[in-house]
PDB file of C-alpha atoms and ligand atoms in Angstrom:
ATOM      1  CA  MET A 238     -27.561   5.009   4.400  1.00 79.00           C
ATOM      2  CA  ARG A 239     -24.944   4.252   1.746  1.00 82.00           C
ATOM      3  CA  GLN A 240     -24.154   7.795   0.625  1.00 85.00           C
ATOM      4  CA  LYS A 241     -21.530  10.116   2.094  1.00 90.00           C
ATOM      5  CA  GLY A 242     -23.173  12.891   4.086  1.00 92.00           C
ATOM      6  CA  ALA A 243     -22.819  16.528   3.008  1.00 95.00           C
ATOM      7  CA  ARG A 244     -20.844  18.903   5.221  1.00 97.00           C
ATOM      8  CA  VAL A 245     -22.818  21.377   7.297  1.00 97.00           C
ATOM      9  CA  GLU A 246     -21.828  24.907   6.301  1.00 95.00           C
ATOM     10  CA  THR A 247     -24.175  26.818   8.619  1.00 95.00           C
ATOM     11  CA  ILE A 248     -25.958  25.811  11.813  1.00 96.00           C
ATOM     12  CA  THR A 249     -29.468  26.570  10.552  1.00 97.00           C
ATOM     13  CA  PRO A 250     -32.692  26.044  12.557  1.00 97.00           C
ATOM     14  CA  GLU A 251     -33.094  22.807  10.543  1.00 96.00           C
ATOM     15  CA  VAL A 252     -29.688  21.561  11.748  1.00 97.00           C
ATOM     16  CA  ARG A 253     -30.609  22.475  15.326  1.00 97.00           C
ATOM     17  CA  GLN A 254     -33.873  20.562  14.938  1.00 97.00           C
ATOM     18  CA  LEU A 255     -31.965  17.573  13.521  1.00 98.00           C
ATOM     19  CA  ILE A 256     -29.620  17.608  16.545  1.00 98.00           C
ATOM     20  CA  SER A 257     -32.503  17.672  18.985  1.00 97.00           C
ATOM     21  CA  ASP A 258     -34.247  14.812  17.099  1.00 97.00           C
ATOM     22  CA  LEU A 259     -31.038  12.739  17.181  1.00 98.00           C
ATOM     23  CA  LEU A 260     -30.574  13.307  20.918  1.00 97.00           C
ATOM     24  CA  GLU A 261     -34.187  12.440  21.649  1.00 97.00           C
ATOM     25  CA  THR A 262     -33.976   9.264  19.537  1.00 96.00           C
ATOM     26  CA  VAL A 263     -30.668   8.019  20.956  1.00 96.00           C
ATOM     27  CA  HIS A 264     -31.849   8.579  24.522  1.00 95.00           C
ATOM     28  CA  ALA A 265     -35.227   6.914  23.888  1.00 95.00           C
ATOM     29  CA  ALA A 266     -33.383   3.872  22.506  1.00 93.00           C
ATOM     30  CA  ASP A 267     -30.771   3.824  25.314  1.00 92.00           C
ATOM     31  CA  GLY A 268     -28.178   4.008  22.552  1.00 93.00           C
ATOM     32  CA  VAL A 269     -24.587   5.192  22.703  1.00 96.00           C
ATOM     33  CA  GLY A 270     -24.657   7.091  19.407  1.00 97.00           C
ATOM     34  CA  LEU A 271     -26.724   7.998  16.374  1.00 97.00           C
ATOM     35  CA  ALA A 272     -25.891   9.512  12.995  1.00 97.00           C
ATOM     36  CA  ALA A 273     -28.091  11.783  10.874  1.00 97.00           C
ATOM     37  CA  HIS A 274     -28.043   9.111   8.127  1.00 93.00           C
ATOM     38  CA  GLN A 275     -29.951   6.775  10.440  1.00 94.00           C
ATOM     39  CA  VAL A 276     -32.903   9.174  10.534  1.00 93.00           C
ATOM     40  CA  GLY A 277     -32.777   9.697   6.767  1.00 93.00           C
ATOM     41  CA  VAL A 278     -30.796  12.973   6.680  1.00 95.00           C
ATOM     42  CA  PRO A 279     -27.487  12.722   4.748  1.00 93.00           C
ATOM     43  CA  LEU A 280     -25.599  15.444   6.653  1.00 97.00           C
ATOM     44  CA  GLN A 281     -22.318  15.199   8.612  1.00 98.00           C
ATOM     45  CA  VAL A 282     -23.948  15.294  12.061  1.00 98.00           C
ATOM     46  CA  CYS A 283     -23.885  12.678  14.817  1.00 98.00           C
ATOM     47  CA  VAL A 284     -24.516  12.497  18.539  1.00 98.00           C
ATOM     48  CA  ILE A 285     -22.765  10.402  21.187  1.00 98.00           C
ATOM     49  CA  ASP A 286     -23.639   9.659  24.796  1.00 98.00           C
ATOM     50  CA  VAL A 287     -21.538   7.064  26.625  1.00 97.00           C
ATOM     51  CA  ARG A 288     -23.020   7.747  30.075  1.00 95.00           C
ATOM     52  CA  GLN A 289     -25.395   4.739  29.829  1.00 85.00           C
ATOM     53  CA  SER A 290     -22.535   2.287  29.448  1.00 92.00           C
ATOM     54  CA  GLU A 291     -20.325   0.606  32.026  1.00 93.00           C
ATOM     55  CA  ARG A 292     -17.546   0.309  29.456  1.00 96.00           C
ATOM     56  CA  PRO A 293     -14.683   2.743  30.120  1.00 97.00           C
ATOM     57  CA  SER A 294     -13.912   5.782  27.981  1.00 98.00           C
ATOM     58  CA  THR A 295     -10.974   8.188  28.091  1.00 98.00           C
ATOM     59  CA  MET A 296     -10.737  11.722  26.775  1.00 98.00           C
ATOM     60  CA  GLU A 297      -7.883  14.186  26.501  1.00 98.00           C
ATOM     61  CA  VAL A 298      -8.178  17.874  25.581  1.00 97.00           C
ATOM     62  CA  ALA A 299      -4.967  19.815  24.878  1.00 96.00           C
ATOM     63  CA  GLY A 300      -2.948  17.014  26.482  1.00 94.00           C
ATOM     64  CA  GLN A 301      -5.013  17.025  29.711  1.00 97.00           C
ATOM     65  CA  GLN A 302      -7.142  14.072  30.841  1.00 98.00           C
ATOM     66  CA  VAL A 303     -10.771  15.167  31.214  1.00 98.00           C
ATOM     67  CA  ASP A 304     -13.937  13.420  32.364  1.00 97.00           C
ATOM     68  CA  PRO A 305     -15.752  12.259  29.203  1.00 97.00           C
ATOM     69  CA  ASN A 306     -19.087  12.397  31.042  1.00 96.00           C
ATOM     70  CA  SER A 307     -18.826  16.159  31.383  1.00 96.00           C
ATOM     71  CA  PHE A 308     -18.877  16.386  27.549  1.00 97.00           C
ATOM     72  CA  MET A 309     -22.025  14.260  27.170  1.00 97.00           C
ATOM     73  CA  PRO A 310     -24.230  14.302  25.253  1.00 97.00           C
ATOM     74  CA  MET A 311     -21.725  15.164  22.556  1.00 98.00           C
ATOM     75  CA  VAL A 312     -22.696  16.630  19.184  1.00 98.00           C
ATOM     76  CA  LEU A 313     -20.172  16.285  16.342  1.00 98.00           C
ATOM     77  CA  ILE A 314     -20.613  18.255  13.119  1.00 98.00           C
ATOM     78  CA  ASN A 315     -18.307  17.565  10.125  1.00 98.00           C
ATOM     79  CA  PRO A 316     -16.110  15.220  12.214  1.00 98.00           C
ATOM     80  CA  VAL A 317     -12.693  14.189  10.901  1.00 98.00           C
ATOM     81  CA  LEU A 318     -10.825  11.332  12.615  1.00 98.00           C
ATOM     82  CA  THR A 319      -7.136  10.485  12.800  1.00 98.00           C
ATOM     83  CA  PRO A 320      -6.429   6.979  14.130  1.00 97.00           C
ATOM     84  CA  ALA A 321      -4.047   6.968  17.118  1.00 95.00           C
ATOM     85  CA  GLY A 322      -3.543   3.462  18.360  1.00 89.00           C
ATOM     86  CA  GLU A 323      -3.373  -0.174  17.413  1.00 94.00           C
ATOM     87  CA  PRO A 324      -6.543  -1.919  16.214  1.00 96.00           C
ATOM     88  CA  VAL A 325      -8.413  -3.685  19.024  1.00 96.00           C
ATOM     89  CA  ALA A 326     -11.519  -5.869  18.916  1.00 96.00           C
ATOM     90  CA  GLY A 327     -14.623  -4.781  20.805  1.00 96.00           C
ATOM     91  CA  GLY A 328     -18.338  -5.560  20.807  1.00 95.00           C
ATOM     92  CA  GLU A 329     -20.632  -3.321  18.766  1.00 96.00           C
ATOM     93  CA  GLY A 330     -24.306  -3.043  18.044  1.00 95.00           C
ATOM     94  CA  CYS A 331     -26.200  -0.553  15.895  1.00 95.00           C
ATOM     95  CA  LEU A 332     -29.654   0.980  16.314  1.00 94.00           C
ATOM     96  CA  SER A 333     -30.169   0.344  12.575  1.00 92.00           C
ATOM     97  CA  PHE A 334     -29.441  -3.395  13.007  1.00 92.00           C
ATOM     98  CA  PRO A 335     -31.370  -4.441  16.094  1.00 87.00           C
ATOM     99  CA  GLU A 336     -30.264  -7.747  17.630  1.00 85.00           C
ATOM    100  CA  ILE A 337     -26.975  -7.824  15.720  1.00 92.00           C
ATOM    101  CA  TYR A 338     -23.927  -7.630  17.957  1.00 93.00           C
ATOM    102  CA  ALA A 339     -20.403  -8.450  16.838  1.00 94.00           C
ATOM    103  CA  GLU A 340     -16.736  -7.951  17.572  1.00 94.00           C
ATOM    104  CA  ILE A 341     -15.266  -5.235  15.333  1.00 96.00           C
ATOM    105  CA  LEU A 342     -11.593  -4.305  14.968  1.00 96.00           C
ATOM    106  CA  ARG A 343     -10.905  -0.552  15.262  1.00 97.00           C
ATOM    107  CA  PRO A 344      -7.999   1.665  16.374  1.00 97.00           C
ATOM    108  CA  GLU A 345      -8.020   1.857  20.165  1.00 97.00           C
ATOM    109  CA  SER A 346      -7.909   5.644  20.157  1.00 98.00           C
ATOM    110  CA  VAL A 347      -8.570   8.480  17.713  1.00 98.00           C
ATOM    111  CA  ILE A 348      -8.026  12.211  17.428  1.00 98.00           C
ATOM    112  CA  VAL A 349     -11.313  13.941  16.669  1.00 98.00           C
ATOM    113  CA  GLU A 350     -11.718  17.323  14.992  1.00 98.00           C
ATOM    114  CA  ALA A 351     -15.250  18.620  14.567  1.00 98.00           C
ATOM    115  CA  LEU A 352     -17.632  21.462  15.297  1.00 98.00           C
ATOM    116  CA  ASP A 353     -19.871  21.323  18.349  1.00 97.00           C
ATOM    117  CA  ALA A 354     -23.611  22.080  18.367  1.00 97.00           C
ATOM    118  CA  SER A 355     -22.937  25.820  18.418  1.00 95.00           C
ATOM    119  CA  GLY A 356     -20.459  25.636  15.539  1.00 96.00           C
ATOM    120  CA  ALA A 357     -17.370  26.055  17.751  1.00 97.00           C
ATOM    121  CA  PRO A 358     -14.315  23.962  16.819  1.00 97.00           C
ATOM    122  CA  LEU A 359     -13.654  20.922  18.969  1.00 96.00           C
ATOM    123  CA  LYS A 360     -10.450  18.876  19.110  1.00 98.00           C
ATOM    124  CA  PHE A 361      -9.697  15.993  21.460  1.00 98.00           C
ATOM    125  CA  LYS A 362      -8.170  12.557  21.697  1.00 98.00           C
ATOM    126  CA  CYS A 363     -10.261   9.699  23.013  1.00 98.00           C
ATOM    127  CA  GLY A 364     -10.038   6.005  23.757  1.00 98.00           C
ATOM    128  CA  GLY A 365     -12.133   3.059  24.885  1.00 97.00           C
ATOM    129  CA  LEU A 366     -15.857   3.047  24.232  1.00 98.00           C
ATOM    130  CA  LEU A 367     -15.935   6.735  23.275  1.00 98.00           C
ATOM    131  CA  ALA A 368     -13.389   6.171  20.486  1.00 98.00           C
ATOM    132  CA  ARG A 369     -15.288   3.100  19.275  1.00 98.00           C
ATOM    133  CA  ALA A 370     -18.668   4.878  19.311  1.00 98.00           C
ATOM    134  CA  ILE A 371     -17.332   7.916  17.440  1.00 98.00           C
ATOM    135  CA  GLN A 372     -15.693   5.706  14.791  1.00 98.00           C
ATOM    136  CA  HIS A 373     -18.943   3.769  14.351  1.00 98.00           C
ATOM    137  CA  GLU A 374     -20.984   6.982  13.899  1.00 98.00           C
ATOM    138  CA  VAL A 375     -18.448   8.647  11.592  1.00 98.00           C
ATOM    139  CA  ASP A 376     -18.566   5.489   9.455  1.00 97.00           C
ATOM    140  CA  HIS A 377     -22.338   6.055   9.095  1.00 96.00           C
ATOM    141  CA  LEU A 378     -21.647   9.620   7.913  1.00 97.00           C
ATOM    142  CA  ASN A 379     -19.405   8.147   5.210  1.00 96.00           C
ATOM    143  CA  GLY A 380     -21.928   5.512   4.156  1.00 94.00           C
ATOM    144  CA  ILE A 381     -20.069   2.648   5.886  1.00 95.00           C
ATOM    145  CA  LEU A 382     -21.925   0.164   8.103  1.00 94.00           C
ATOM    146  CA  PHE A 383     -20.421  -1.943  10.879  1.00 93.00           C
ATOM    147  CA  ILE A 384     -21.381  -5.094   9.005  1.00 92.00           C
ATOM    148  CA  ASP A 385     -18.835  -3.974   6.366  1.00 93.00           C
ATOM    149  CA  ARG A 386     -16.133  -4.144   9.039  1.00 94.00           C
ATOM    150  CA  MET A 387     -16.984  -7.624  10.341  1.00 93.00           C
ATOM    151  CA  ASP A 388     -14.570 -10.380   9.468  1.00 91.00           C
ATOM    152  CA  ARG A 389     -15.831 -12.978   7.018  1.00 91.00           C
ATOM    153  CA  ALA A 390     -16.443 -15.657   9.653  1.00 91.00           C
ATOM    154  CA  THR A 391     -18.595 -13.314  11.764  1.00 90.00           C
ATOM    155  CA  ARG A 392     -20.598 -12.134   8.741  1.00 90.00           C
ATOM    156  CA  GLU A 393     -21.119 -15.762   7.694  1.00 92.00           C
ATOM    157  CA  GLU A 394     -22.320 -16.623  11.200  1.00 91.00           C
ATOM    158  CA  LEU A 395     -24.770 -13.673  11.214  1.00 91.00           C
ATOM    159  CA  ARG A 396     -25.982 -14.249   7.654  1.00 90.00           C
ATOM    160  CA  PRO A 397     -29.495 -15.518   8.593  1.00 90.00           C
ATOM    161  CA  GLU A 398     -30.111 -12.464  10.840  1.00 89.00           C
ATOM    162  CA  LEU A 399     -28.749 -10.037   8.248  1.00 88.00           C
ATOM    163  CA  GLU A 400     -30.866 -11.548   5.483  1.00 89.00           C
ATOM    164  CA  ALA A 401     -33.972 -11.409   7.664  1.00 89.00           C
ATOM    165  CA  LEU A 402     -33.291  -7.728   8.424  1.00 85.00           C
ATOM    166  CA  GLN A 403     -32.780  -6.947   4.750  1.00 82.00           C
ATOM    167  CA  ALA A 404     -36.053  -8.655   3.858  1.00 86.00           C
ATOM    168  CA  ALA A 405     -37.860  -6.703   6.589  1.00 84.00           C
ATOM    169  CA  THR A 406     -36.360  -3.421   5.340  1.00 79.00           C
ATOM    170  CA  ARG A 407     -37.393  -4.192   1.744  1.00 80.00           C
ATOM    171  CA  ALA A 408     -40.921  -5.030   2.885  1.00 83.00           C
ATOM    172  CA  ARG A 409     -41.143  -1.780   4.872  1.00 78.00           C
ATOM    173  CA  LEU A 410     -39.885   0.250   1.910  1.00 72.00           C
ATOM    174  CA  ALA A 411     -42.351  -1.448  -0.428  1.00 77.00           C
ATOM    175  CA  SER A 412     -45.266  -0.738   1.916  1.00 73.00           C
ATOM    176  CA  THR A 413     -44.442   2.850   2.912  1.00 59.00           C
ATOM    177  CA  GLY A 414     -42.194   4.142   0.145  1.00 50.00           C
ATOM    178  CA  SER A 415     -40.257   6.060   2.804  1.00 49.00           C
ATOM    179  CA  ALA A 416     -36.502   6.285   3.242  1.00 48.00           C
ATOM    180  CA  ALA A 417     -34.681   3.491   5.054  1.00 46.00           C
ATOM    181  CA  ARG A 418     -33.567   4.200   8.587  1.00 48.00           C
TER     182      ARG A 418
HETATM  183 ZN1   ZN B  87     -24.857   2.326  13.801  1.00 73.85          ZN
END
C-alpha cells in the first residue's frame, strides 16, 4: 500500500474487472470509497460512492451545480487533484483500518481531473464529503495513508489501536504470504 500506483494507459478487460471488484467490495462494506491499492493492485484506479452518507457533498461541472448522486458510483482513473479551498477538519475512517476514525485536515474543495470507467475525460469541482473521500482515495493511489495525515496528538491517542492492527497484519502476512490489503 506504500507504493505509488502506475497510470492506466488502456482500459483493458483486467481494468474493467478491477473496477467491478472495487465497486462490489465498497458496496459490500458500506464504504464511501476504495482504491485499487487496497485490494493489492497498484494502479491509479479508485471508486467513490457517497450515497450511503448523510454528510453533504457538492459538485460543479463547467461552473454549473450538479447533483453528486447522479454521478454515483464514480470511477476515477489516473485522477489528478488541485486543492481549491482552505483546509478544514472532518472525520475519516478507512476500510483498511477498521475501527480507526479520526479528524483529518484537508482542503474543503478540490478540482478533479480524471478518466471515467469508459476512458472519457472527466473534470469537476467538488466539496464536502465528496472532496474529502476523493482526497483520501487519491492519497492511497500515491501510497499515502490517512494515519500519515493525523496530527501528532491524534496518532498518539490511537497508538494502541494502530499497533494492534499492525501486529494483526504482520501475523496475517506471515500465515498466508499474500499481499496486504
Ligand atoms: Zn482508505
